[in-house]
Coordinates of C-alpha atoms and ligand atoms in Angstrom, one line a residue:
X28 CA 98.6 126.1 81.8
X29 CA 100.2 123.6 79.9
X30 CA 104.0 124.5 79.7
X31 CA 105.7 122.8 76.6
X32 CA 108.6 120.9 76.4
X33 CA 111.2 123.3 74.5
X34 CA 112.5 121.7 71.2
X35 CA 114.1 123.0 68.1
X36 CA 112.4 124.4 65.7
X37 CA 112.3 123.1 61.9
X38 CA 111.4 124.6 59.0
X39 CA 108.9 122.1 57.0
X40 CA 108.5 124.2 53.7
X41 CA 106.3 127.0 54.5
X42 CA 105.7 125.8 58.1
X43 CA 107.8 125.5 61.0
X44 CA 107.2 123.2 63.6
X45 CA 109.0 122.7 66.9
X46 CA 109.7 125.5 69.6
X47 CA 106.4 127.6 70.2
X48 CA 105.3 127.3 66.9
X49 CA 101.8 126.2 66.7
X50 CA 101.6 122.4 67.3
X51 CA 100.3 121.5 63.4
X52 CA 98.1 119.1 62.1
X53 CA 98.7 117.1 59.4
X54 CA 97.2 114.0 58.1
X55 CA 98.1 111.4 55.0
X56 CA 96.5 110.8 51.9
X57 CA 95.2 107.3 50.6
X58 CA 95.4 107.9 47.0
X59 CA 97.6 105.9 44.6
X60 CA 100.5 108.0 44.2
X61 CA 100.7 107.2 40.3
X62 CA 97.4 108.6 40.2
X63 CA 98.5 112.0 40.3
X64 CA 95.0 113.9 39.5
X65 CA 93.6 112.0 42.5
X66 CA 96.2 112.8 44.6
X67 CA 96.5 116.6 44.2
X68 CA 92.3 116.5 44.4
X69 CA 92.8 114.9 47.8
X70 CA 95.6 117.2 49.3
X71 CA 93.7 120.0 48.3
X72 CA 90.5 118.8 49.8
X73 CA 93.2 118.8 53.1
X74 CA 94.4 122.0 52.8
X75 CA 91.2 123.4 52.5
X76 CA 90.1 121.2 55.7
X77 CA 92.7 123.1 57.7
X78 CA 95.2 120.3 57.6
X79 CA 98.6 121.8 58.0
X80 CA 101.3 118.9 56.3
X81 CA 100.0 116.5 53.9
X82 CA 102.5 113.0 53.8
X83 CA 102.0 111.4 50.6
X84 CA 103.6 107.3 50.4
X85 CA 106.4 107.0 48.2
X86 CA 106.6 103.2 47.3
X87 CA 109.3 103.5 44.5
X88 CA 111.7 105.3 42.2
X89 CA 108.5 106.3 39.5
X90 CA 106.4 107.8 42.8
X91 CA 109.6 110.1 43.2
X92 CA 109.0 111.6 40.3
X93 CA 105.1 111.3 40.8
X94 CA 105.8 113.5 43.6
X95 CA 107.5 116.5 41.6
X96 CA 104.5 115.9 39.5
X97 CA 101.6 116.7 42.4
X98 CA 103.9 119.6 43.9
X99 CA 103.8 121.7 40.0
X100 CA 100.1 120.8 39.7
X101 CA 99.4 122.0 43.3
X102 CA 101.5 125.0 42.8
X103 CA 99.4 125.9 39.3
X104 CA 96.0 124.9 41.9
X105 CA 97.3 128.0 44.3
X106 CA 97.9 125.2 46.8
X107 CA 101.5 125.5 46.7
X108 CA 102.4 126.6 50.2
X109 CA 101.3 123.0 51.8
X110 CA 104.0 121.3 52.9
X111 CA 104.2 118.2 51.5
X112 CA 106.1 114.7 52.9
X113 CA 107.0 111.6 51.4
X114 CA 106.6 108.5 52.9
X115 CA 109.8 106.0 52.4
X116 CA 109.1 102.2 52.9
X117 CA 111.8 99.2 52.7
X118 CA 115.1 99.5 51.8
X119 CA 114.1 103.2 50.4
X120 CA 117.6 104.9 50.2
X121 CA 117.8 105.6 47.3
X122 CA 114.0 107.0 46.4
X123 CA 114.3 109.0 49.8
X124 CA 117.7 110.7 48.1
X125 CA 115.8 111.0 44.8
X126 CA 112.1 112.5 46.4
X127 CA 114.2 114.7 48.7
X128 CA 114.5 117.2 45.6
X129 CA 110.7 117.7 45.4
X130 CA 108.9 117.4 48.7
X131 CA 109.3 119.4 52.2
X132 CA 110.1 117.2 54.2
X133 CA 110.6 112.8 54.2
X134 CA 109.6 110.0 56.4
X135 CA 112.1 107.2 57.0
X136 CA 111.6 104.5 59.2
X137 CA 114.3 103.2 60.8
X138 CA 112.9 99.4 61.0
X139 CA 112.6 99.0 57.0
X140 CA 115.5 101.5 56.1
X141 CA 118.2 98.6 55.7
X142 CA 115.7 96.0 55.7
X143 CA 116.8 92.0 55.2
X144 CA 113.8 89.4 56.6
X145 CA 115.4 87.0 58.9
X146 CA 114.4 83.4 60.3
X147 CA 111.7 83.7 63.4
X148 CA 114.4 83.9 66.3
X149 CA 117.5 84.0 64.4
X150 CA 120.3 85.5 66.6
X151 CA 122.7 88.5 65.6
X152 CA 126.1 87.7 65.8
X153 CA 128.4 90.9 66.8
X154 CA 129.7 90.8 63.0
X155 CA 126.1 91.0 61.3
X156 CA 125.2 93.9 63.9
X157 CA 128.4 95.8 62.9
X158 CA 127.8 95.6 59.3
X159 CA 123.9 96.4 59.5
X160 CA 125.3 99.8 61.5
X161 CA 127.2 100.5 58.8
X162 CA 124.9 99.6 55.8
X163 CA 122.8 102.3 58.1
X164 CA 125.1 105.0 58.3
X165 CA 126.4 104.6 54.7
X166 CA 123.0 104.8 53.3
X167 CA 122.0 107.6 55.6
X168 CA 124.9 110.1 54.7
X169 CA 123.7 109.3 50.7
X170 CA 120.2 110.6 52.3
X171 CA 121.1 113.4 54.4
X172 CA 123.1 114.9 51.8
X173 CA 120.3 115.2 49.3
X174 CA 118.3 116.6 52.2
X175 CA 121.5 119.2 53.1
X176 CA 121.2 119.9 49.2
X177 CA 117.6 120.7 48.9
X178 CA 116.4 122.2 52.2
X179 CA 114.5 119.0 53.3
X180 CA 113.7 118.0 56.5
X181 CA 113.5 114.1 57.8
X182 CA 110.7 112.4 60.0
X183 CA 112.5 109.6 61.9
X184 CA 109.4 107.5 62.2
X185 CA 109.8 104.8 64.5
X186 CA 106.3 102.4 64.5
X187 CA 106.4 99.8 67.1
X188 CA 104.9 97.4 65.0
X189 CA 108.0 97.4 62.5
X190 CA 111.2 97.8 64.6
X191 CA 114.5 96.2 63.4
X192 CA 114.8 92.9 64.0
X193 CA 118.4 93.7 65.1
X194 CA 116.9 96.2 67.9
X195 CA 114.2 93.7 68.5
X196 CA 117.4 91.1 69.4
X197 CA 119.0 94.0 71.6
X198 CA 116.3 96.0 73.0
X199 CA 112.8 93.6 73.1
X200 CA 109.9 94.5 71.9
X201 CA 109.7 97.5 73.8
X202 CA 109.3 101.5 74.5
X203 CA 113.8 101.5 75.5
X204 CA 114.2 99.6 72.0
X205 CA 111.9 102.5 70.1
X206 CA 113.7 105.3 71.7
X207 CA 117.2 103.5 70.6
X208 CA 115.9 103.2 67.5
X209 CA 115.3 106.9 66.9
X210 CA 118.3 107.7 68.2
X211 CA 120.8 105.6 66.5
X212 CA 119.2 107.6 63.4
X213 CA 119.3 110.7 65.0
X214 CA 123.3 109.9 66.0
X215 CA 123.9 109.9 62.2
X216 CA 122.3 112.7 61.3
X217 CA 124.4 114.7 64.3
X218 CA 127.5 113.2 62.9
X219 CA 126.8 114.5 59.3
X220 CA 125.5 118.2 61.0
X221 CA 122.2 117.7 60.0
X222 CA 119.7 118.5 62.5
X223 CA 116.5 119.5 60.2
X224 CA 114.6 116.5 61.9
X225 CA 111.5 115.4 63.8
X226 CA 110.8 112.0 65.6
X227 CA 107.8 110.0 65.9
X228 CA 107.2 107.0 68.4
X229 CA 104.1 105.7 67.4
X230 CA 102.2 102.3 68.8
X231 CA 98.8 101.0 67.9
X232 CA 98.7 100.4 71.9
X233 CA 98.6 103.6 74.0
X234 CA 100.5 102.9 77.0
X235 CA 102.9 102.2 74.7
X236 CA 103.4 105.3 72.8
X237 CA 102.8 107.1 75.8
X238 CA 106.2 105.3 77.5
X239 CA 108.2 105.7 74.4
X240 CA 107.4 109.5 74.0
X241 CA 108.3 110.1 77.6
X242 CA 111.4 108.2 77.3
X243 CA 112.9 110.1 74.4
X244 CA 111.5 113.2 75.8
X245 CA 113.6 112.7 79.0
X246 CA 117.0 111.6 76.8
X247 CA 116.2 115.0 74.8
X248 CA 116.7 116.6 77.8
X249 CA 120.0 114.9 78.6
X250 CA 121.3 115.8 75.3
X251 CA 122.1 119.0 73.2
X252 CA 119.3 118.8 71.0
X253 CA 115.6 118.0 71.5
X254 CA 113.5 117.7 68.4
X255 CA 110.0 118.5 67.5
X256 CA 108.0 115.3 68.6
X257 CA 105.0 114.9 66.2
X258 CA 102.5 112.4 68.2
X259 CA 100.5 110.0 67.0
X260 CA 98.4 106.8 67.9
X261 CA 98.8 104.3 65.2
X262 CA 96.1 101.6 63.4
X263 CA 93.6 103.4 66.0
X264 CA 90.9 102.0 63.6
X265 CA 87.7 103.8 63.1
X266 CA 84.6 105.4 64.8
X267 CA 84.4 106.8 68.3
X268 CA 87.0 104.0 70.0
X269 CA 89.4 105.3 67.4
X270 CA 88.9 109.0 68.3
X271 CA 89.1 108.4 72.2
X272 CA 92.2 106.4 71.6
X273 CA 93.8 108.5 69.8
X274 CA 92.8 111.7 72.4
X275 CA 94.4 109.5 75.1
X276 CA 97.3 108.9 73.9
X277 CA 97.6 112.5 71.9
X278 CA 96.0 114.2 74.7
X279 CA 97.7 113.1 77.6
X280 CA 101.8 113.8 76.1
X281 CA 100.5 117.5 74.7
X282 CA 99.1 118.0 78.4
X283 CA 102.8 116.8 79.3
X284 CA 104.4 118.8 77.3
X285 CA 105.3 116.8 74.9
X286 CA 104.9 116.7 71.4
X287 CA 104.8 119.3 68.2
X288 CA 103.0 118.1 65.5
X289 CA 100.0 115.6 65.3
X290 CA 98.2 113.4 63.4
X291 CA 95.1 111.1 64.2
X292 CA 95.7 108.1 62.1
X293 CA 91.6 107.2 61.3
X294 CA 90.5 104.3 58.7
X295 CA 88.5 106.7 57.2
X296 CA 88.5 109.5 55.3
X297 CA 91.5 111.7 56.4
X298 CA 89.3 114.4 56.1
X299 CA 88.1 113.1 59.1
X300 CA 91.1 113.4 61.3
X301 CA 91.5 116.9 61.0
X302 CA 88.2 118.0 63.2
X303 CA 89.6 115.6 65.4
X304 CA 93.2 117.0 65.7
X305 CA 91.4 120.5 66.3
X306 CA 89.3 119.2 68.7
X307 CA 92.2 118.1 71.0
X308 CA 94.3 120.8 70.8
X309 CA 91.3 123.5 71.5
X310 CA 90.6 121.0 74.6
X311 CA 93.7 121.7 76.0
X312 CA 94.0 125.9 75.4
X313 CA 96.9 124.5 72.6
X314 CA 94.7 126.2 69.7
X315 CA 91.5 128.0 69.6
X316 CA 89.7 127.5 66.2
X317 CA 86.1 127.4 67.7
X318 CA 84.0 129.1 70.1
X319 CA 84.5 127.4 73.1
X320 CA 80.8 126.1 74.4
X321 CA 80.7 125.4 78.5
X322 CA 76.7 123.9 79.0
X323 CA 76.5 122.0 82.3
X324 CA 74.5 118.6 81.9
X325 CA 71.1 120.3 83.6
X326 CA 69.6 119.0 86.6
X327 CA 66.2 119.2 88.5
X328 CA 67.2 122.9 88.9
X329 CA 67.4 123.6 85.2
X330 CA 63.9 125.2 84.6
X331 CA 63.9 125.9 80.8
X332 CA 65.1 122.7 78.2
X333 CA 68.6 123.3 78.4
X334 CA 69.1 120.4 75.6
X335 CA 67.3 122.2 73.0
X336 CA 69.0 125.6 73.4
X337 CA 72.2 124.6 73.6
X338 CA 72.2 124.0 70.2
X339 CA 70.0 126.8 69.0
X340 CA 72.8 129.0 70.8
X341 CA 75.6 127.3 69.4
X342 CA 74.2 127.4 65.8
X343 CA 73.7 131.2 66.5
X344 CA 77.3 131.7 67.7
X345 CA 79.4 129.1 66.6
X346 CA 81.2 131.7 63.6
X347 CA 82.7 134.1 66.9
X348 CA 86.0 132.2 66.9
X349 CA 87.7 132.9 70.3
X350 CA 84.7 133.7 72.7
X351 CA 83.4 131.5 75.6
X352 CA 80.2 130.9 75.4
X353 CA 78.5 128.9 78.6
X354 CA 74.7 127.9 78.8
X355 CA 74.2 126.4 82.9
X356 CA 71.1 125.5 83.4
X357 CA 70.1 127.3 87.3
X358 CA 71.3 130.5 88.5
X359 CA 72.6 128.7 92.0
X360 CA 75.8 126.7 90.6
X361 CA 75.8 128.1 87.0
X362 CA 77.5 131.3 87.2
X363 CA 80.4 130.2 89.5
X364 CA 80.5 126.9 87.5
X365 CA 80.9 128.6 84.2
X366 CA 84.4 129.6 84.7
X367 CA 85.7 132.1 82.7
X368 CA 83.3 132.0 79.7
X369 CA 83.0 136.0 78.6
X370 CA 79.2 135.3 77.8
X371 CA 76.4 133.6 79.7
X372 CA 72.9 132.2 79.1
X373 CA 71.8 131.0 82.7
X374 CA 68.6 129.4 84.0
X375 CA 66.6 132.2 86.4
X376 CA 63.3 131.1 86.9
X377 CA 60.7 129.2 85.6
X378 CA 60.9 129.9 81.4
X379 CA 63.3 133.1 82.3
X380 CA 66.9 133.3 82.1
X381 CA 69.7 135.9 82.7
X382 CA 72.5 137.0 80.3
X383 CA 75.7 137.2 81.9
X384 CA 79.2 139.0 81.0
X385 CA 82.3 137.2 82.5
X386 CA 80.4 137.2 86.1
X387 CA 78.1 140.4 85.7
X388 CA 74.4 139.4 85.7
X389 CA 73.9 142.0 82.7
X390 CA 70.2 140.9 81.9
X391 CA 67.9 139.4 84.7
X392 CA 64.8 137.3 83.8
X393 CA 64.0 137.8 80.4
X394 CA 61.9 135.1 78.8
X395 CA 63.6 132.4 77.3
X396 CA 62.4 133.0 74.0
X397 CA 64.0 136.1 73.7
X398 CA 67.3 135.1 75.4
X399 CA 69.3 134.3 72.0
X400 CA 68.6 137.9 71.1
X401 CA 69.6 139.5 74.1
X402 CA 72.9 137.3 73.9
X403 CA 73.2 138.5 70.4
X404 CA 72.4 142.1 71.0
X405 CA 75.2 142.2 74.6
X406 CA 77.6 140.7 72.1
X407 CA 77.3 143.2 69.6
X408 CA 77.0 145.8 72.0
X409 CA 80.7 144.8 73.1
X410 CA 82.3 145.0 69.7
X411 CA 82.6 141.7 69.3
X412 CA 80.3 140.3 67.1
X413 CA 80.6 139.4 63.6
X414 CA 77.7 138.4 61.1
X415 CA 78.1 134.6 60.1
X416 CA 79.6 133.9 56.7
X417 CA 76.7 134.3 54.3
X418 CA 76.0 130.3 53.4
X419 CA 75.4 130.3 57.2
X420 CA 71.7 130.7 58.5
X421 CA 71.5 132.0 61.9
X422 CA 68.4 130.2 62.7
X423 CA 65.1 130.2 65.4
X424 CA 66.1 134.2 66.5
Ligands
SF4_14 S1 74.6 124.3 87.0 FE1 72.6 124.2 88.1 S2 71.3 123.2 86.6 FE2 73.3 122.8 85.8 S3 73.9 120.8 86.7 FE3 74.7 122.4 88.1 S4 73.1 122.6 89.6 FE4 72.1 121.6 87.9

């Protein structure tokens, strides 16, 4: 079992993330934040998706106000409870105080929050370092006030793509100069007793965000406070690469320990990323939000075509949220190999198969054809079947 690293919990509107909560989902949309009709369609197309945070990008003053905007109309929608977070770009102080009042929670990142483009290689002299730290903290305590003021929580975002030139100079391009990063941010916010925040070490390169997570992980552990982690692979691109990327990286911290909240960051529809998200977290007993299917490959020892029912058994099944379902193809490795599944549809003999519960051989060699039904009918015979939602067909029964 995976035992998770214990960090504070923070409220993010109507969600809390951090401690044992839940790790959540969330996702971003793509819209033009001016566009505020597309951008309350989108979120609630998320929130309907099962996506638990919603970040929306907050380029300038006007999007501030954009934002209150989106938060009344999805409030109106019923879609009120989503937390919502606002993404702060370059130099965004002052939009990050202003968006503050409307949103759940905002995303600064420390690289672009006092942000002056220098000549390639252009040293930092101990004077320029000193007055960047304090351009930082000044503009920080203007932030974390409004966010004291209106109940709103802050994402330290580091991206290893865009850190500071200044920590860049110190630290190198590298996982130690990420983790500094966050907490030079995180210093400030502990020196103005404001701890409502959440960190994010993100890298388009795995190993990368897997060092930097583990770093800051460990430092959390030297200090008083550890805070929720929200994971995330970034610029992972699109298709199946994308996906196994980001389950790498993702995958391997949560199995760690580490991390609270995630987001797979696709170049596609973010509708996408949520199934995804799911999909990681059920893999690793995090979350259960489907039935959990266990079908071994088949072999010469699978005597019925274990590739056609797995689906037909699935499509029957799929709407029983919480069982373990396993379909093993022979009756010599299946039923040891199906671990714990509470249900089982195992190869007997030629075109006859036995239904299992947990590791009882309830049915023994009943025709193929009929085993779906006699799944069905042990299932309901237990209590613990529910019809499917009625747009669902259960089909070949
Ligand atoms: S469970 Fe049986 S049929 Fe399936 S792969 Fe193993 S040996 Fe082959």
């Amino acid at each position: 079992m995976i035992k998770r690293k214990l960090t504070r919990e923070v409220r993010i509107g109507s969600r809390t993330i951090g401690g044992d909560t839940p790790i959540a989902v969330q996702s971003m949309i793509v819209e033009d934040t001016s566009d505020v009709k597309s951008c309350v369609e989108a979120i609630i197309r998320l929130d309907e998706a099962g996506c638990e945070i919603v970040r929306v990008t907050t380029p300038n003053l006007k999007d501030a106000h954009h934002l209150a905007e989106i938060r009344a109309a999805l409030k109106a929608r019923g879609h009120g409870q989503i937390p919502l977070v606002a993404d702060i770009h370059h130099n965004g102080y002052k939009i990050a105080r202003e968006v503050s009042r409307h949103v759940d929670k905002i995303r600064i990142n420390p690289g672009l929050f006092v942000f002056k483009r220098r000549l390639p290689d252009q040293e930092y002299t101990e004077a320029e370092i000193r007055e960047e730290r304090e351009k930082i903290h000044e503009q920080m305590t203007e932030v974390i006030k409004a966010c004291k003021n209106n109940g709103t929580a802050m994402r330290i975002g580091v991206n290893h793509g865009s850190l500071s030139e200044r920590m860049m100079f110190i630290h190198g391009d590298t996982p130690e100069g990420m983790v500094e990063s966050a907490l030079e941010f995180i210093d400030i916010c502990e020196s103005e007793g404001f701890y409502d925040i959440v960190v994010s070490l993100k890298a388009s390169r795995v190993p990368i965000m897997l060092a930097a997570n583990r770093l800051i992980s460990e430092r959390f552990a030297e200090r008083i406070n550890a805070y929720p982690l929200h994971l995330g692979v970034t610029e992972a691109g699109d298709g199946q690469y994308a996906r196994i990327k980001s389950t790498v990286g993702i995958g391997t911290l949560l199995a760690e320990g580490i991390g609270d909240t995630i987001r797979v960051s696709l170049a596609e529809d973010p509708l996408e990323e949520i199934p995804v998200c799911y999909d990681i977290l059920q893999a690793l007993g995090l979350r259960k939000t489907k039935v959990e299917f266990i079908a071994c490959p088949s072999c010469g020892r699978t005597k019925f075509n274990l590739t056609e029912v797995v689906p037909k058994v699935r499509a029957a099944t799929e709407h029983l949220v919480g069982l373990d379902i396993a379909i093993m193809g022979c009756i010599v490795n299946g039923p040891g190999e199906m671990a714990d599944a509470d249900y089982g549809y195992v190869g007997k003999g030629l075109g006859r198969i036995s239904i299992y519960r947990g590791h009882e051989e309830v049915l023994k060699n009943v025709p193929e054809d009929d085993g779906i039904a006699h799944l069905i009918a042990l299932i309901k015979e237990d209590g613990r079947w529910e019809e499917p939602p009625a747009t669902k067909k259960v089909a070949n029964l």
